[in-house]
Every structure is written in structure tokens, then in C-alpha cells.
Amino acid sequence: MARKFFVGGNWKCNGTTEEVKKIVTTLNQAEVPSHDVVEVVVSPPFVFLTLVKSLLRSDFHVAAQNCWVRKGGAFTGEVSAEMLVNLGVPWVIIGHSERRALLNESNEFVGDKVAYALSQGLKVIACVGETLEQRESGSTMSVVAAQTKAIAEKITNWDNVVLAYEPVWAIGTGKVATPAQAQEVHCELRKWLSENVGADIAASTRIIYGGSVNGANCRELAGQPDVDGFLVGGASLKPEFVDIIKSAT
Ligand code: G3H
């Protein structure tokens, strides 16, 4: 089954109203391949979601960077999946390594979040990835398999899931995985999905790469057979994000 190229821009905890408007203007003016060829989703901080959604071209969509694990209520500081749905936000990023590491989000918690967000009708960009220490000790695949398993145990329908492989050592470091390194893990992840979830799901689920992707390195990465797009951090705040979107063709 053909997998539509997916480019996500994770703005993380960055931006002022003026900066956000400037990025949106750049995106709105960009000539990019059609929505039939590439799906583009940008993820501003919660406080800018409504503004970005109201200004952004209609062929691009928005994602939240997180949501609460269950129905909302007395959870100070959290934002529920229901609230995102109510605002018309279609996507959410879950399990980003910054949250796993800094906020102690466990594999099980991430799996629960993915399941709850899907149950409310959100589409999910679910992140997995190993640290440098784990890579150097040869446990990359066991780490990403365990992270993926924790999600797979909680969901049955993968139609609305994009899996983002983001090696922690490549995030924000300028040290991008080589195309061969990315392809190797993506291929193994697809094999894991095939053996543990189902061949159809493995064939149709998009596995995107994140970690120091930029306008200069995106094309070679995009040329790998199991790399179905990107989750971009730093470069998604810059005009070169448009070049990354164009790497879909
Ligand atoms: O979600 C995006 C990733 O953390 C990649 O960030 O492109 O700044 O390395 P980066």
C-alpha cells in the first residue's frame, strides 16, 4: 500500500505571537507538492494552536505537542484530548523523547496516552527512539521495540497513527542519523510491526524520521525506502522547512 509522505514541524516551546505569524506567512506563501503527495502538520505550543489554525492554509494541519492521558478534570496544567477535539485540532504528538526524559513519561504511560487520544478521534504522531548510550551498547532495536510494543498493546487500529523514529542523540544536536542508520531502524520497526501487529498495518503505517533534519540532508533521507517523512524540530521554525516539505517528490 502506498504511504503518503508526511512532514511534521514540531515547534516545541518556541515562539511569540509575531514569530508564529511570520512562520505561518512563510508556509502560506510556499509552493509545495499537493496534499495528494505530502501531508504537512505543524505543531505550535498549545497557546498558539488556535491562532495558527485560524491563519494556516487549509491544506496544512495542526498538531498539539501533548495531551492528558485520560478524560479531563482536576489535572492542573494539563490539556485533554477532548479539548483538542473541541478546538478542531486533528493531530497530537505523543511520547516525544523530551517528555519521556524530562517528565519521566514511561512506555506504559505513553501507550495509555496514545490509546486515549485515538479513542477521542485524534490522530497521533507517536515517538520512539534510543539514547546514545543505548545505541552504543547495541540495544537500539530492543529499546524502540519495547516503546512500540507498549503502544501496540493498547491499540487495535493503526490507521490514525504515524510512528516517529527519533534517535535522542540526533535531536537538536546537528548530528543527523545517516540515511543507512535511519533506514536500518525503520526497516526493523516495520518488520516488528509485521511480526507483532500485522503485515497490512506494517505496510500501511508511516514511519517518519526525526533528529536534526534540515534542508540539506532531507533528500537523501527521504530516498530511503522505509523513511516515509520527517518530524522536524529546529528547521521547522525556518524557511528551509519548505525545502523539507518539497523533499516528498
Ligand atoms: O520533534 C522533533 C525532533 O525532536 C527533532 O528536533 O530537528 O531540532 O533535531 P530537531
Tab-separated table of C-alpha atoms and ligand atoms in Angstrom:
chain	number	residue	atom	x	y	z
A	1	MET	CA	0.000	0.000	0.000
A	2	ALA	CA	1.355	3.448	-0.901
A	3	ARG	CA	2.232	5.536	2.109
A	4	LYS	CA	1.725	9.270	1.701
A	5	PHE	CA	4.827	11.262	2.656
A	6	PHE	CA	4.341	13.052	5.979
A	7	VAL	CA	6.186	16.139	7.172
A	8	GLY	CA	5.607	17.347	10.709
A	9	GLY	CA	7.040	20.528	12.171
A	10	ASN	CA	7.448	20.411	15.946
A	11	TRP	CA	7.908	23.978	17.125
A	12	LYS	CA	8.486	22.783	20.696
A	13	CYS	CA	8.441	25.536	23.345
A	14	ASN	CA	9.304	28.371	20.959
A	15	GLY	CA	7.736	31.482	19.545
A	16	THR	CA	5.941	34.727	20.202
A	17	THR	CA	2.711	35.748	18.524
A	18	GLU	CA	4.661	37.764	15.986
A	19	GLU	CA	7.146	34.964	15.271
A	20	VAL	CA	4.365	32.457	14.883
A	21	LYS	CA	2.531	34.694	12.412
A	22	LYS	CA	5.747	35.089	10.424
A	23	ILE	CA	6.275	31.331	10.126
A	24	VAL	CA	2.658	30.846	9.052
A	25	THR	CA	3.008	33.568	6.412
A	26	THR	CA	6.068	31.804	5.000
A	27	LEU	CA	4.206	28.496	4.885
A	28	ASN	CA	1.115	30.048	3.339
A	29	GLN	CA	3.151	31.593	0.536
A	30	ALA	CA	5.148	28.442	-0.204
A	31	GLU	CA	4.678	26.433	-3.358
A	32	VAL	CA	4.753	22.814	-2.287
A	33	PRO	CA	3.610	19.474	-3.723
A	34	SER	CA	-0.134	18.866	-3.428
A	35	HIS	CA	-1.871	17.279	-0.466
A	36	ASP	CA	-2.180	14.106	-2.525
A	37	VAL	CA	1.592	13.803	-2.370
A	38	VAL	CA	2.547	15.142	1.048
A	39	GLU	CA	0.721	15.624	4.333
A	40	VAL	CA	2.003	18.602	6.307
A	41	VAL	CA	1.275	19.113	10.001
A	42	VAL	CA	2.749	21.841	12.193
A	43	SER	CA	2.777	21.686	15.953
A	44	PRO	CA	2.863	25.013	17.779
A	45	PRO	CA	2.756	25.307	21.566
A	46	PHE	CA	-0.774	24.926	22.996
A	47	VAL	CA	-1.239	28.670	23.435
A	48	PHE	CA	-0.784	29.325	19.710
A	49	LEU	CA	-2.814	26.389	18.361
A	50	THR	CA	-5.991	28.357	17.710
A	51	LEU	CA	-4.148	31.286	16.167
A	52	VAL	CA	-2.123	29.046	13.864
A	53	LYS	CA	-5.159	27.000	12.914
A	54	SER	CA	-7.071	30.166	12.011
A	55	LEU	CA	-4.281	31.569	9.831
A	56	LEU	CA	-2.791	28.439	8.279
A	57	ARG	CA	-3.528	27.381	4.701
A	58	SER	CA	-6.253	24.746	4.522
A	59	ASP	CA	-4.059	22.002	3.047
A	60	PHE	CA	-1.788	22.022	6.146
A	61	HIS	CA	-2.977	20.930	9.583
A	62	VAL	CA	-2.030	21.471	13.205
A	63	ALA	CA	-0.966	19.142	15.984
A	64	ALA	CA	-0.719	19.620	19.732
A	65	GLN	CA	2.568	18.595	21.328
A	66	ASN	CA	0.972	16.553	24.093
A	67	CYS	CA	-2.337	15.791	25.769
A	68	TRP	CA	-3.545	14.341	29.049
A	69	VAL	CA	-3.738	10.586	29.415
A	70	ARG	CA	-7.425	10.410	30.318
A	71	LYS	CA	-10.595	12.479	30.349
A	72	GLY	CA	-10.012	15.986	31.682
A	73	GLY	CA	-10.831	17.069	35.204
A	74	ALA	CA	-8.780	18.043	38.240
A	75	PHE	CA	-5.398	17.867	36.486
A	76	THR	CA	-3.866	21.314	36.855
A	77	GLY	CA	-1.810	22.400	33.886
A	78	GLU	CA	-2.930	19.611	31.599
A	79	VAL	CA	-4.822	19.816	28.300
A	80	SER	CA	-7.223	16.997	27.467
A	81	ALA	CA	-7.766	15.180	24.201
A	82	GLU	CA	-11.409	16.315	24.378
A	83	MET	CA	-10.300	19.951	24.440
A	84	LEU	CA	-8.161	19.459	21.352
A	85	VAL	CA	-11.070	17.826	19.554
A	86	ASN	CA	-13.327	20.693	20.667
A	87	LEU	CA	-10.872	23.192	19.143
A	88	GLY	CA	-10.732	21.250	15.895
A	89	VAL	CA	-7.109	20.203	16.377
A	90	PRO	CA	-6.786	16.932	14.442
A	91	TRP	CA	-3.322	15.718	15.499
A	92	VAL	CA	-1.264	15.284	18.651
A	93	ILE	CA	2.384	14.340	19.210
A	94	ILE	CA	2.750	11.783	21.997
A	95	GLY	CA	5.821	10.299	23.631
A	96	HIS	CA	8.400	12.787	22.456
A	97	SER	CA	11.773	11.926	23.996
A	98	GLU	CA	11.951	15.315	25.693
A	99	ARG	CA	8.824	14.411	27.646
A	100	ARG	CA	9.972	10.840	28.238
A	101	ALA	CA	13.295	12.078	29.642
A	102	LEU	CA	12.423	15.357	31.360
A	103	LEU	CA	8.939	14.494	32.597
A	104	ASN	CA	9.523	10.802	33.226
A	105	GLU	CA	6.867	9.579	30.813
A	106	SER	CA	7.148	5.787	30.823
A	107	ASN	CA	6.471	3.476	27.895
A	108	GLU	CA	3.222	2.389	29.545
A	109	PHE	CA	2.064	5.979	30.143
A	110	VAL	CA	2.812	6.844	26.523
A	111	GLY	CA	0.871	3.779	25.371
A	112	ASP	CA	-2.109	4.807	27.509
A	113	LYS	CA	-1.967	8.336	26.111
A	114	VAL	CA	-1.874	7.134	22.521
A	115	ALA	CA	-4.857	4.866	23.147
A	116	TYR	CA	-6.892	7.579	24.851
A	117	ALA	CA	-6.129	10.211	22.202
A	118	LEU	CA	-7.140	7.787	19.431
A	119	SER	CA	-10.326	6.878	21.296
A	120	GLN	CA	-11.315	10.550	21.235
A	121	GLY	CA	-10.753	10.811	17.480
A	122	LEU	CA	-7.331	12.425	17.423
A	123	LYS	CA	-4.612	11.299	15.042
A	124	VAL	CA	-1.331	10.566	16.765
A	125	ILE	CA	2.339	11.071	15.940
A	126	ALA	CA	3.869	8.566	18.365
A	127	CYS	CA	7.584	8.987	19.044
A	128	VAL	CA	10.166	6.329	19.814
A	129	GLY	CA	13.954	6.426	19.874
A	130	GLU	CA	17.085	5.358	21.694
A	131	THR	CA	19.703	7.361	23.596
A	132	LEU	CA	23.347	7.411	22.544
A	133	GLU	CA	24.230	5.109	25.420
A	134	GLN	CA	21.598	2.612	24.306
A	135	ARG	CA	22.819	2.762	20.702
A	136	GLU	CA	26.416	2.268	21.723
A	137	SER	CA	25.501	-0.718	23.864
A	138	GLY	CA	23.746	-2.316	20.877
A	139	SER	CA	20.234	-2.076	22.282
A	140	THR	CA	18.654	0.297	19.750
A	141	MET	CA	16.163	-2.230	18.414
A	142	SER	CA	15.180	-3.639	21.777
A	143	VAL	CA	14.535	-0.100	23.064
A	144	VAL	CA	12.395	1.043	20.132
A	145	ALA	CA	10.618	-2.332	20.031
A	146	ALA	CA	9.709	-2.023	23.726
A	147	GLN	CA	8.436	1.517	23.173
A	148	THR	CA	6.385	0.405	20.172
A	149	LYS	CA	5.110	-2.703	22.000
A	150	ALA	CA	3.783	-0.535	24.846
A	151	ILE	CA	1.690	1.313	22.257
A	152	ALA	CA	0.707	-1.794	20.295
A	153	GLU	CA	-0.610	-3.455	23.462
A	154	LYS	CA	-3.073	-0.617	23.988
A	155	ILE	CA	-4.462	-0.064	20.472
A	156	THR	CA	-6.010	-2.140	17.731
A	157	ASN	CA	-6.420	0.387	14.935
A	158	TRP	CA	-3.248	1.944	13.486
A	159	ASP	CA	-4.997	3.944	10.727
A	160	ASN	CA	-4.534	7.201	12.615
A	161	VAL	CA	-1.023	6.591	13.885
A	162	VAL	CA	2.238	7.856	12.426
A	163	LEU	CA	5.304	6.370	14.106
A	164	ALA	CA	8.204	8.814	14.506
A	165	TYR	CA	11.658	7.297	14.973
A	166	GLU	CA	13.711	9.957	16.693
A	167	PRO	CA	17.106	8.869	17.991
A	168	VAL	CA	17.682	11.012	21.084
A	169	TRP	CA	21.332	11.596	20.168
A	170	ALA	CA	20.261	13.238	16.909
A	171	ILE	CA	17.681	15.613	18.377
A	172	GLY	CA	18.776	19.225	18.376
A	173	THR	CA	22.417	18.185	18.118
A	174	GLY	CA	23.069	18.758	14.426
A	175	LYS	CA	24.196	15.111	14.384
A	176	VAL	CA	21.730	13.548	11.965
A	177	ALA	CA	21.424	9.779	11.574
A	178	THR	CA	22.939	8.660	8.308
A	179	PRO	CA	20.413	7.537	5.712
A	180	ALA	CA	21.630	3.970	6.285
A	181	GLN	CA	21.187	4.241	10.061
A	182	ALA	CA	17.668	5.636	9.662
A	183	GLN	CA	16.714	3.047	7.054
A	184	GLU	CA	18.015	0.200	9.206
A	185	VAL	CA	15.843	1.129	12.201
A	186	HIS	CA	12.787	1.990	10.080
A	187	CYS	CA	13.064	-1.347	8.295
A	188	GLU	CA	13.411	-3.195	11.612
A	189	LEU	CA	10.448	-1.308	13.054
A	190	ARG	CA	8.336	-2.237	10.052
A	191	LYS	CA	9.427	-5.849	10.467
A	192	TRP	CA	8.495	-5.663	14.152
A	193	LEU	CA	5.051	-4.336	13.219
A	194	SER	CA	4.631	-7.061	10.634
A	195	GLU	CA	5.515	-9.840	13.059
A	196	ASN	CA	3.709	-8.473	16.092
A	197	VAL	CA	0.778	-6.437	14.798
A	198	GLY	CA	0.104	-7.460	11.211
A	199	ALA	CA	1.534	-7.351	7.714
A	200	ASP	CA	-1.118	-4.919	6.430
A	201	ILE	CA	-0.513	-2.498	9.272
A	202	ALA	CA	3.247	-2.737	8.779
A	203	ALA	CA	2.824	-1.960	5.098
A	204	SER	CA	0.497	0.991	5.599
A	205	THR	CA	1.843	2.691	8.735
A	206	ARG	CA	4.054	5.645	8.061
A	207	ILE	CA	7.374	5.625	9.883
A	208	ILE	CA	8.950	9.072	9.848
A	209	TYR	CA	12.397	10.159	10.952
A	210	GLY	CA	13.253	12.997	13.332
A	211	GLY	CA	16.593	14.333	14.526
A	212	SER	CA	18.492	17.258	13.001
A	213	VAL	CA	16.671	17.055	9.674
A	214	ASN	CA	17.329	20.143	7.576
A	215	GLY	CA	17.066	21.435	4.046
A	216	ALA	CA	20.442	19.981	3.134
A	217	ASN	CA	20.097	16.419	4.423
A	218	CYS	CA	16.377	15.726	3.858
A	219	ARG	CA	16.509	14.473	0.278
A	220	GLU	CA	18.949	11.663	0.895
A	221	LEU	CA	16.976	10.550	3.951
A	222	ALA	CA	13.706	10.804	2.032
A	223	GLY	CA	15.137	8.492	-0.619
A	224	GLN	CA	15.282	5.563	1.813
A	225	PRO	CA	12.522	3.030	1.153
A	226	ASP	CA	11.234	2.882	4.728
A	227	VAL	CA	11.526	6.597	5.524
A	228	ASP	CA	8.025	7.966	4.979
A	229	GLY	CA	8.677	11.522	6.035
A	230	PHE	CA	10.016	13.613	8.882
A	231	LEU	CA	9.316	15.127	12.242
A	232	VAL	CA	11.353	18.313	12.176
A	233	GLY	CA	12.277	20.427	15.177
A	234	GLY	CA	14.638	23.375	14.780
A	235	ALA	CA	14.403	23.621	10.995
A	236	SER	CA	10.600	23.760	11.152
A	237	LEU	CA	10.915	27.280	12.570
A	238	LYS	CA	12.853	28.411	9.495
A	239	PRO	CA	12.028	28.922	5.812
A	240	GLU	CA	14.012	25.756	4.984
A	241	PHE	CA	11.033	23.762	6.304
A	242	VAL	CA	9.561	24.397	2.860
A	243	ASP	CA	12.546	22.604	1.265
A	244	ILE	CA	11.945	19.674	3.596
A	245	ILE	CA	8.297	19.518	2.507
A	246	LYS	CA	9.482	19.543	-1.109
A	247	SER	CA	11.682	16.506	-0.481
A	248	ALA	CA	8.471	14.483	-0.779
A	249	THR	CA	8.955	14.489	-4.547
B	1	G3H	O1	10.307	16.512	17.174
B	1	G3H	C1	11.338	16.821	16.571
B	1	G3H	C2	12.614	16.299	16.953
B	1	G3H	O2	12.816	16.394	18.326
B	1	G3H	C3	13.761	16.779	16.125
B	1	G3H	O3	14.265	18.013	16.561
B	1	G3H	O4	15.018	18.671	14.283
B	1	G3H	O5	15.593	20.061	16.286
B	1	G3H	O6	16.658	17.823	15.941
B	1	G3H	P1	15.460	18.680	15.731
